[in-house]
Each structure stands twice: as structure tokens, then as C-alpha cells.
Short mmCIF file of C-alpha atoms in Angstrom, two decimals:
data_model
loop_
_atom_site.label_atom_id
_atom_site.label_comp_id
_atom_site.label_asym_id
_atom_site.label_seq_id
_atom_site.Cartn_x
_atom_site.Cartn_y
_atom_site.Cartn_z
CA MET A 213 -79.29 -134.01 -51.07
CA ASN A 214 -77.03 -136.94 -52.69
CA LEU A 215 -78.66 -138.59 -55.91
CA SER A 216 -79.18 -141.97 -56.44
CA LYS A 217 -78.78 -144.19 -59.64
CA THR A 218 -82.37 -144.11 -59.81
CA ASP A 219 -82.46 -140.38 -59.64
CA VAL A 220 -79.74 -140.33 -62.70
CA GLY A 221 -81.12 -142.61 -64.03
CA PHE A 222 -84.21 -140.71 -64.64
CA MET A 223 -82.58 -137.71 -65.63
CA ALA A 224 -80.89 -139.28 -68.29
CA ILE A 225 -83.61 -140.75 -69.46
CA ALA A 226 -86.28 -137.02 -69.16
CA THR A 227 -83.23 -135.45 -71.24
CA GLY A 228 -82.70 -137.68 -74.05
CA LEU A 229 -86.85 -138.05 -74.88
CA ILE A 230 -86.85 -133.71 -74.31
CA VAL A 231 -83.83 -133.69 -76.49
CA ALA A 232 -84.82 -135.55 -79.24
CA ASN A 233 -87.85 -133.29 -80.44
CA LEU A 234 -84.68 -131.48 -81.66
CA TYR A 235 -83.80 -134.13 -83.95
CA TYR A 236 -87.22 -136.28 -85.03
CA CYS A 237 -87.56 -133.97 -87.67
CA GLN A 238 -84.23 -135.12 -89.80
CA PRO A 239 -85.06 -138.07 -91.37
CA LEU A 240 -88.91 -136.58 -92.15
CA ILE A 241 -87.11 -134.05 -94.65
CA ILE A 242 -88.35 -136.16 -97.48
CA LEU A 243 -92.10 -136.92 -96.87
CA ILE A 244 -92.06 -133.26 -95.52
CA ALA A 245 -90.96 -131.41 -98.75
CA LYS A 246 -93.23 -134.10 -101.11
CA GLU A 247 -96.33 -133.21 -98.80
CA PHE A 248 -95.74 -129.32 -99.40
CA ALA A 249 -93.86 -129.99 -102.93
CA ILE A 250 -90.86 -128.07 -102.21
CA PRO A 251 -87.09 -128.59 -102.83
CA GLU A 252 -85.73 -131.15 -100.20
CA ASP A 253 -82.79 -128.89 -99.39
CA GLN A 254 -85.36 -126.57 -98.51
CA ALA A 255 -87.43 -128.65 -96.50
CA GLY A 256 -84.19 -129.42 -94.54
CA THR A 257 -84.31 -125.53 -93.37
CA ILE A 258 -86.53 -126.70 -90.57
CA THR A 259 -83.17 -128.20 -88.87
CA TYR A 260 -81.53 -125.67 -88.53
CA LEU A 261 -84.35 -123.36 -87.35
CA THR A 262 -84.94 -125.15 -84.34
CA GLN A 263 -81.37 -125.37 -83.61
CA ALA A 264 -81.02 -121.96 -84.09
CA GLY A 265 -84.57 -122.02 -81.69
CA TYR A 266 -82.88 -124.41 -79.03
CA ALA A 267 -79.40 -121.69 -78.98
CA ILE A 268 -81.86 -118.94 -78.50
CA GLY A 269 -83.71 -120.68 -75.71
CA MET A 270 -81.01 -121.37 -73.94
CA PHE A 271 -79.68 -117.66 -73.94
CA PHE A 272 -82.94 -116.25 -72.03
CA MET A 273 -84.43 -118.72 -70.40
CA VAL A 274 -81.62 -121.43 -68.88
CA PRO A 275 -80.17 -118.32 -67.00
CA LEU A 276 -83.23 -118.25 -65.16
CA GLY A 277 -82.33 -121.72 -63.44
CA ASP A 278 -79.85 -119.73 -61.12
CA LYS A 279 -82.68 -117.42 -59.99
CA LEU A 280 -86.21 -119.53 -59.93
CA GLU A 281 -87.48 -122.81 -58.67
CA ARG A 282 -85.71 -125.18 -61.50
CA LYS A 283 -88.38 -128.23 -61.11
CA LYS A 284 -91.66 -125.97 -61.69
CA GLN A 285 -88.71 -124.06 -64.57
CA ILE A 286 -88.55 -127.34 -66.17
CA GLN A 287 -92.04 -128.29 -65.93
CA PHE A 288 -93.14 -125.05 -67.79
CA THR A 289 -91.08 -125.21 -69.93
CA THR A 290 -91.62 -128.82 -71.04
CA LEU A 291 -95.42 -128.36 -71.32
CA ALA A 292 -94.22 -125.29 -73.82
CA ALA A 293 -92.60 -127.35 -75.82
CA VAL A 294 -95.91 -129.58 -75.88
CA VAL A 295 -97.96 -127.00 -77.59
CA ALA A 296 -95.04 -126.38 -80.54
CA LEU A 297 -95.19 -129.92 -81.18
CA ILE A 298 -98.85 -129.55 -81.70
CA ILE A 299 -98.53 -126.79 -83.73
CA ALA A 300 -95.95 -128.76 -85.78
CA ALA A 301 -97.96 -131.89 -85.76
CA THR A 302 -101.29 -129.34 -87.72
CA ALA A 303 -98.89 -127.20 -89.45
CA SER A 304 -101.65 -126.29 -92.84
CA ASN A 305 -98.28 -125.27 -95.10
CA PHE A 306 -94.62 -124.85 -94.56
CA ARG A 307 -93.95 -121.85 -93.09
CA MET A 308 -96.19 -122.68 -90.34
CA LEU A 309 -94.19 -125.50 -89.55
CA GLN A 310 -90.76 -123.48 -89.99
CA ILE A 311 -91.85 -121.05 -87.46
CA ALA A 312 -93.37 -124.59 -84.87
CA SER A 313 -89.69 -125.77 -85.45
CA PHE A 314 -87.28 -122.80 -84.13
CA LEU A 315 -90.25 -122.91 -81.38
CA ILE A 316 -89.96 -126.57 -80.21
CA GLY A 317 -86.29 -125.46 -80.17
CA ALA A 318 -86.79 -122.92 -77.90
CA ALA A 319 -89.17 -124.63 -75.35
CA SER A 320 -86.93 -128.20 -75.64
CA ILE A 321 -83.98 -126.03 -73.86
CA VAL A 322 -84.85 -128.59 -70.49
CA PRO A 323 -81.81 -130.54 -70.57
CA GLN A 324 -79.87 -127.63 -70.46
CA LEU A 325 -82.04 -126.93 -66.91
CA ILE A 326 -81.60 -130.75 -66.23
CA LEU A 327 -77.53 -130.72 -66.53
CA PRO A 328 -76.61 -128.29 -64.15
CA LEU A 329 -79.21 -129.85 -61.45
CA SER A 330 -77.54 -132.76 -61.76
CA ALA A 331 -73.92 -131.62 -61.45
CA SER A 332 -75.32 -129.02 -58.61
CA LEU A 333 -76.78 -132.43 -56.46
CA ALA A 334 -73.97 -134.80 -57.57
CA SER A 335 -70.82 -134.83 -55.18
CA PRO A 336 -67.18 -133.22 -56.18
CA GLU A 337 -65.78 -136.77 -56.63
CA GLN A 338 -68.78 -138.03 -58.55
CA ARG A 339 -69.64 -134.85 -60.69
CA GLY A 340 -67.62 -136.08 -63.73
CA LYS A 341 -69.69 -139.68 -63.82
CA VAL A 342 -73.07 -138.23 -62.92
CA ILE A 343 -72.38 -135.99 -66.13
CA GLY A 344 -71.04 -138.53 -68.29
CA THR A 345 -74.52 -140.46 -67.64
CA VAL A 346 -77.01 -137.71 -67.77
CA MET A 347 -75.11 -136.93 -71.34
CA SER A 348 -75.57 -140.19 -72.47
CA GLY A 349 -78.95 -140.36 -72.07
CA LEU A 350 -79.20 -137.31 -73.91
CA LEU A 351 -76.60 -138.08 -77.05
CA VAL A 352 -78.79 -141.66 -77.05
CA GLY A 353 -81.92 -139.22 -77.36
CA ILE A 354 -80.47 -137.39 -79.56
CA LEU A 355 -79.17 -140.49 -81.77
CA ILE A 356 -82.04 -142.73 -81.38
CA SER A 357 -84.34 -140.20 -82.30
CA ARG A 358 -84.17 -140.32 -86.00
CA THR A 359 -83.94 -143.80 -85.98
CA VAL A 360 -87.68 -144.04 -84.31
CA SER A 361 -88.37 -140.86 -86.26
CA GLY A 362 -87.29 -142.96 -89.69
CA PHE A 363 -89.79 -145.67 -89.02
CA ILE A 364 -92.47 -143.56 -87.84
CA GLY A 365 -92.51 -140.98 -90.52
CA ALA A 366 -92.72 -144.32 -93.42
CA TRP A 367 -95.40 -145.65 -90.79
CA LEU A 368 -97.54 -143.06 -89.86
CA GLY A 369 -96.17 -140.01 -91.50
CA TRP A 370 -94.38 -137.25 -90.52
CA ARG A 371 -97.04 -135.33 -89.00
CA GLY A 372 -97.27 -138.69 -86.51
CA MET A 373 -93.82 -138.82 -84.93
CA PHE A 374 -94.90 -134.83 -83.71
CA TRP A 375 -97.97 -136.46 -82.32
CA ILE A 376 -96.21 -139.42 -80.74
CA ALA A 377 -93.56 -136.51 -79.08
CA ALA A 378 -96.12 -134.07 -77.35
CA VAL A 379 -97.85 -137.11 -75.68
CA LEU A 380 -94.54 -138.07 -74.46
CA CYS A 381 -93.20 -135.04 -73.06
CA LEU A 382 -96.91 -134.38 -71.31
CA LEU A 383 -95.64 -137.79 -69.87
CA ILE A 384 -92.78 -136.31 -68.70
CA VAL A 385 -94.02 -133.47 -66.75
CA VAL A 386 -96.24 -135.54 -64.77
CA VAL A 387 -93.23 -137.80 -64.21
CA ILE A 388 -91.11 -134.36 -63.33
CA GLN A 389 -93.67 -133.71 -60.63
CA LYS A 390 -93.22 -136.94 -58.24
CA LYS A 391 -89.31 -137.59 -59.12
CA PHE A 392 -87.61 -134.14 -59.30
CA PRO A 393 -86.22 -132.90 -55.88
CA VAL A 394 -87.45 -128.96 -55.10
CA ASN A 395 -84.35 -126.92 -55.93
CA LYS A 396 -83.71 -123.24 -55.29
CA PRO A 397 -81.00 -121.41 -56.44
CA ASP A 398 -78.86 -118.33 -54.44
CA PHE A 399 -79.16 -115.08 -57.15
CA LYS A 400 -81.06 -112.73 -56.03
CA GLY A 401 -80.85 -109.81 -58.55
CA THR A 402 -82.75 -109.26 -61.39
CA TYR A 403 -83.56 -110.83 -64.64
CA GLY A 404 -81.87 -107.79 -66.86
CA GLU A 405 -78.46 -108.27 -63.79
CA LEU A 406 -78.95 -111.85 -64.65
CA LEU A 407 -77.97 -111.73 -68.47
CA GLN A 408 -75.73 -108.83 -68.24
CA SER A 409 -74.13 -111.33 -65.90
CA LEU A 410 -73.45 -113.99 -68.98
CA PHE A 411 -71.02 -111.63 -70.48
CA SER A 412 -69.39 -110.82 -67.74
CA LEU A 413 -68.80 -114.49 -67.61
CA ILE A 414 -67.19 -114.65 -70.94
CA LYS A 415 -65.37 -111.58 -69.94
CA THR A 416 -63.59 -113.21 -67.00
CA GLN A 417 -63.20 -116.53 -67.40
CA PRO A 418 -60.74 -117.73 -70.38
CA MET A 419 -61.76 -121.26 -70.08
CA LEU A 420 -65.21 -120.89 -70.52
CA ARG A 421 -64.57 -118.74 -73.98
CA GLU A 422 -61.97 -121.64 -75.17
CA ALA A 423 -64.30 -124.58 -74.25
CA THR A 424 -67.13 -122.81 -75.49
CA LEU A 425 -65.57 -122.07 -78.92
CA ILE A 426 -64.22 -125.37 -79.27
CA ASN A 427 -67.11 -126.84 -78.57
CA ALA A 428 -69.38 -124.83 -81.02
CA LEU A 429 -66.47 -125.76 -83.95
CA SER A 430 -67.82 -129.36 -83.06
CA PHE A 431 -71.09 -129.13 -83.07
CA ALA A 432 -71.22 -127.77 -86.07
CA GLN A 433 -69.28 -131.09 -87.20
CA PHE A 434 -71.40 -132.61 -86.04
CA GLY A 435 -74.42 -130.95 -87.31
CA ALA A 436 -73.23 -130.15 -90.69
CA PHE A 437 -72.97 -134.09 -90.62
CA TRP A 438 -76.30 -134.82 -89.71
CA THR A 439 -78.27 -132.30 -91.93
CA THR A 440 -76.18 -133.58 -95.05
CA MET A 441 -76.38 -137.74 -95.03
CA VAL A 442 -80.06 -137.52 -95.57
CA LEU A 443 -79.54 -136.06 -99.01
CA LEU A 444 -76.66 -138.60 -99.52
CA LEU A 445 -78.40 -141.55 -98.42
CA SER A 446 -81.84 -140.57 -100.17
CA GLY A 447 -80.22 -139.98 -103.70
CA ASP A 448 -78.49 -142.67 -105.80
CA PRO A 449 -76.42 -144.27 -105.26
CA PHE A 450 -78.35 -145.58 -101.92
CA ASN A 451 -81.47 -144.03 -102.46
CA PHE A 452 -82.97 -145.18 -99.06
CA ASN A 453 -86.31 -144.26 -97.47
CA SER A 454 -87.02 -142.51 -94.33
CA ALA A 455 -87.04 -145.36 -91.51
CA THR A 456 -83.67 -146.96 -93.07
CA ILE A 457 -82.25 -143.28 -93.04
CA GLY A 458 -83.11 -143.33 -89.46
CA LEU A 459 -81.59 -146.63 -88.48
CA PHE A 460 -78.40 -145.14 -89.15
CA GLY A 461 -78.85 -143.23 -85.77
CA ILE A 462 -78.41 -146.58 -83.95
CA VAL A 463 -74.47 -146.47 -85.27
CA GLY A 464 -74.29 -143.35 -83.33
CA ALA A 465 -76.23 -144.15 -80.40
CA SER A 466 -73.44 -147.14 -79.55
CA GLY A 467 -70.87 -144.61 -79.91
CA ALA A 468 -72.93 -142.80 -76.93
CA LEU A 469 -72.60 -145.64 -74.62
CA ALA A 470 -68.88 -143.78 -74.01
CA ALA A 471 -69.95 -140.86 -72.62
CA PRO A 472 -69.97 -142.24 -69.17
CA LEU A 473 -66.25 -143.80 -69.68
CA VAL A 474 -65.11 -140.27 -70.81
CA GLY A 475 -67.15 -138.34 -67.64
CA LYS A 476 -64.30 -141.11 -65.61
CA LEU A 477 -61.84 -140.06 -67.39
CA GLY A 478 -62.06 -136.71 -66.62
CA ASP A 479 -62.89 -137.55 -62.90
CA LYS A 480 -59.65 -139.28 -62.65
CA GLY A 481 -56.97 -136.98 -64.65
CA ASN A 482 -56.89 -133.78 -66.61
CA PRO A 483 -60.12 -133.75 -68.83
CA ARG A 484 -57.80 -131.18 -71.53
CA VAL A 485 -56.09 -134.50 -72.84
CA VAL A 486 -59.74 -136.44 -73.28
CA ILE A 487 -60.62 -133.32 -75.57
CA GLY A 488 -57.61 -133.66 -77.75
CA TYR A 489 -58.37 -137.31 -78.74
CA GLY A 490 -61.76 -135.76 -79.73
CA CYS A 491 -60.97 -133.15 -81.91
CA LEU A 492 -58.35 -135.48 -83.73
CA LEU A 493 -61.07 -138.57 -83.98
CA LEU A 494 -63.62 -135.41 -85.37
CA LEU A 495 -60.65 -135.10 -87.82
CA ILE A 496 -60.33 -138.41 -88.80
CA SER A 497 -64.50 -138.73 -89.14
CA PHE A 498 -64.07 -136.31 -92.24
CA ILE A 499 -61.22 -138.17 -93.86
CA VAL A 500 -63.08 -141.26 -93.21
CA PHE A 501 -66.96 -139.91 -94.89
CA TYR A 502 -64.52 -138.26 -98.33
CA PHE A 503 -64.11 -141.10 -99.56
CA SER A 504 -66.93 -143.03 -98.74
CA SER A 505 -69.87 -141.40 -100.45
CA GLU A 506 -70.87 -144.77 -101.94
CA SER A 507 -69.41 -147.12 -98.76
CA MET A 508 -72.16 -148.00 -96.26
CA ILE A 509 -69.50 -149.50 -94.31
CA GLY A 510 -67.32 -146.40 -94.47
CA ILE A 511 -70.12 -143.97 -93.33
CA MET A 512 -70.89 -146.34 -90.59
CA ILE A 513 -67.38 -145.99 -89.25
CA GLY A 514 -67.51 -141.96 -89.63
CA ILE A 515 -70.79 -141.96 -87.32
CA VAL A 516 -68.83 -144.28 -84.50
CA PHE A 517 -65.69 -141.49 -84.69
CA ILE A 518 -68.03 -138.42 -85.10
CA ASP A 519 -69.94 -139.14 -82.03
CA VAL A 520 -67.34 -140.34 -79.87
CA GLY A 521 -64.89 -137.78 -81.00
CA LEU A 522 -67.91 -135.11 -80.09
CA GLN A 523 -68.52 -136.46 -76.49
CA SER A 524 -65.36 -136.34 -75.96
CA VAL A 525 -64.75 -133.09 -76.13
CA HIS A 526 -68.27 -132.20 -75.25
CA ILE A 527 -68.83 -133.68 -71.65
CA SER A 528 -64.85 -132.93 -70.72
CA ASN A 529 -65.37 -129.08 -71.70
CA GLN A 530 -68.56 -129.11 -69.95
CA THR A 531 -66.71 -130.86 -66.47
CA ARG A 532 -64.19 -128.02 -66.63
CA VAL A 533 -67.10 -125.41 -67.04
CA TYR A 534 -69.22 -126.80 -64.24
CA SER A 535 -65.99 -126.73 -61.89
CA LEU A 536 -65.49 -122.88 -62.37
CA LEU A 537 -68.05 -121.36 -60.77
CA PRO A 538 -70.49 -123.18 -58.54
CA GLU A 539 -73.20 -120.25 -57.91
CA ALA A 540 -73.60 -119.83 -61.94
CA ARG A 541 -73.73 -122.97 -63.48
CA ASN A 542 -77.11 -122.44 -64.71
CA ARG A 543 -75.04 -119.06 -66.47
CA MET A 544 -71.85 -121.17 -67.01
CA ASN A 545 -74.31 -123.89 -69.23
CA THR A 546 -75.80 -120.58 -70.90
CA VAL A 547 -73.35 -119.44 -73.20
CA TYR A 548 -71.41 -122.54 -73.16
CA MET A 549 -74.48 -124.65 -74.64
CA SER A 550 -75.73 -121.47 -76.25
CA PHE A 551 -73.07 -121.58 -78.68
CA SER A 552 -72.35 -124.85 -78.46
CA PHE A 553 -76.38 -125.11 -80.38
CA LEU A 554 -75.39 -122.11 -82.84
CA GLY A 555 -72.59 -123.73 -84.01
CA THR A 556 -75.03 -126.55 -84.26
CA ALA A 557 -77.40 -124.66 -86.46
CA LEU A 558 -74.42 -123.07 -88.17
CA GLY A 559 -73.50 -126.24 -88.87
CA SER A 560 -76.73 -127.54 -90.26
CA ALA A 561 -77.22 -124.44 -93.23
CA PHE A 562 -73.01 -124.67 -93.82
CA GLY A 563 -73.52 -128.53 -94.37
CA LEU A 564 -76.39 -127.55 -96.71
CA TRP A 565 -74.65 -124.89 -98.38
CA LEU A 566 -71.58 -127.29 -99.42
CA TRP A 567 -73.54 -129.82 -100.57
CA ASN A 568 -75.23 -127.73 -103.32
CA PHE A 569 -71.85 -126.36 -104.07
CA GLY A 570 -70.38 -129.58 -104.42
CA LYS A 571 -71.88 -132.33 -102.68
CA TRP A 572 -70.35 -134.96 -100.76
CA GLN A 573 -66.80 -134.25 -101.34
CA ALA A 574 -67.82 -130.32 -100.61
CA PHE A 575 -68.98 -131.54 -97.43
CA SER A 576 -66.18 -133.26 -96.47
CA ILE A 577 -63.37 -131.40 -96.91
CA GLY A 578 -65.73 -128.54 -95.39
CA GLY A 579 -66.20 -130.26 -92.07
CA ALA A 580 -62.46 -131.35 -92.18
CA MET A 581 -61.89 -127.32 -92.06
CA LEU A 582 -63.93 -127.19 -89.36
CA SER A 583 -61.70 -129.84 -87.39
CA VAL A 584 -58.55 -128.18 -88.07
CA ALA A 585 -59.99 -125.13 -86.75
CA SER A 586 -60.65 -126.50 -83.78
CA ILE A 587 -57.43 -128.42 -82.78
CA ILE A 588 -55.21 -125.21 -83.78
CA ILE A 589 -57.04 -123.10 -81.10
CA TYR A 590 -57.07 -126.13 -79.01
CA ALA A 591 -52.82 -126.40 -79.78
CA LEU A 592 -52.77 -122.61 -78.82
CA THR A 593 -54.54 -122.79 -75.29
CA TYR A 594 -53.19 -125.67 -74.18
CA LYS A 595 -50.79 -125.05 -71.45
CA ARG A 596 -54.33 -123.62 -70.16
CA LYS A 597 -56.07 -126.28 -67.39
#
């Protein structure tokens, strides 16, 4: 079947609402630290635990999309997210919240099930546009989640945000039942063979290796920034509360509007060219950040650069990966996105370490080094299409 604009729109909305679960915690770090009487950088560990859970959940659960009926898998996984969010909302100590954060990440992999589904149902000439539209929903969810979370945290406390997220996911389960198409995969082997095939794909697909490595480094830069930014804005000279910090997500969301355009550019030409420009924008963003430790305008400009740069790299790489083996899209996506979000988790931890080492300037230099690494890999593999 072909996807209508309404189908694609709903997939984008569902993707955005579910992926937001990964990022609600970021503006709430300060509130969580106060309630549990712990240092802010310790409270920040829940950010990379959530991302790590997401990476691990993708590796072990997303491949099943090539074996199980996808609609049922999406519903079941979303219900698991509801349970994890309720555990977070009722956590009696920080250790329980850390465990819940990991489980939230592991159960919020639904966007990585929806994306291959949309790619499978889209016609080849529209695939980049469809992926870009669904990705725009995902990216807006990522960025707006911080704004919503900041305001909810200031109004109802950090627990209120997790309760609201649980209700939203429960509503999504109901709508999925009515709106999502049944989509049966082709893989007939065992689960063990399914996981083993992931390593075969890594070994035999050089484009997959290249795209995954560049994307992991790009996501590491993204994770490092959004975790460290909270620590910068909550201290001198800004001293912003969670609601104000969350507003910076709106700046990033404006950049997410570029996602469908990036997808169209990939459909019309060589998406690898777009990746190169994206890597360059990421590097420029950290140069801007370095000189903006006391400048709101500079930080906002840097946010637009880092978000547009990430989208250019990610959507173009994803379009390339999905074009390789149609019968293995879920498994290809598993390799690609598992390592990407592992990059986000490691980037968040790296950002916290850099902050403790040398505050904002150390973070900016470290982020720029990651950008340079991705550009070197891009240059060394330039002849690959």
C-alpha cells in the first residue's frame, strides 16, 4: 500500500511524542538534584542512562521488526514505555529513578520501528521525502520535549512530567490500533539468526559502516551539547530555571523544519554531499559556542547550526542506509541507530566530564574535536556513493 499524507503525518506525530520520553529529563536535572539532595552533575547521569537504554533496546528489539508483525510490536513496546514512565514518576530514591530512566530509553524505541515501516510503505521516488517528514516529527519531539518539560517541571514538579508522558503514550497505543496498517515481515529465521545477521551486515556493507560511524560522532556532539547546556544556563551569569532552559528547545525546533527539505535534496541528488555540509555546520556550531559562554544570542545561533547540521547528516545517511537491502531495513536501522544513540549516551557522559574538567570552554573544544573526527572519516571515504 502507498502512504497518504495523513498516514505520514500521524506517523510523524506518534514518533515525536514517543521519542520525547528520552529528553523530558534534561531540563529537570536541577529539580531532581534538589529533591534527592545530590550534585547536579550526578543528577545528569539519568540523561545518558536513558540514551544507553535506548541504544540497547534498539539492538535487541528493533531487529524483531523484520520477524514479527510490526503493528503489534509497536503497541506492545509503547505499553512497556507507559510502565517505565510510571516507575519514574513514583521513584522513591535516585537509584530507582536511574533504573527507570534506563527502562524508559529501552521502551521508547518505537520511532525506530515506525521509520522502517514508513520506508517500506513509501514508493522509491518518495522515500527520502517520507523519511524526512517522519524525521521532522521525531526531531521536533526531541526539541519541543525540553520546552514542555521545563514548563511542566516548574508548574507541577518533575514527577508531573513523567505522569503526563505516561498518559500520552497510552493514548498513542489506542490510536495506533485504529490507524496503523498491518505489515508482515519476510524474515523466517530464528531470533538468534536475526541477531547474528546484524554482524554480517556490518561486515558486508561498507556504506553502513561509514554512515553509522559518522552518525555516531554527530549524535555524540548533539548529546554533549544538550546535557552540558543545562549546567551552563542554570549557573552564573544566567541562573535560569527549568522553564526558561526548556525554552531553548524552541530554537532547536525551528531548525527541525529543515528535515523535509534535506530529504528532498537527498532524493534529487547525491545525499552524501548534504552530509558533508552537515558535518561542517556541526563544527561551526562549536566554534560559535566557544565564544558564547555569556551570550544568549550566540548560544541560540549555535543551536540552529547544530540542529540543522545533525539533520543534514542523519536524514541523508538514513536515506542511504534504507536504500541498501529492502528486506533487512529493520536490521540495517538497528545497526545504524543503536550505534548513533550509543554515541549520544557517550557524548552526554563526555560532555559532563568536560564540564567538570574545564567548564564550557572545555566542552566546546571537545565537541569541535568530535566534529573534526567525523569530517576526517567523511573525507577518507569520499569516493563511496
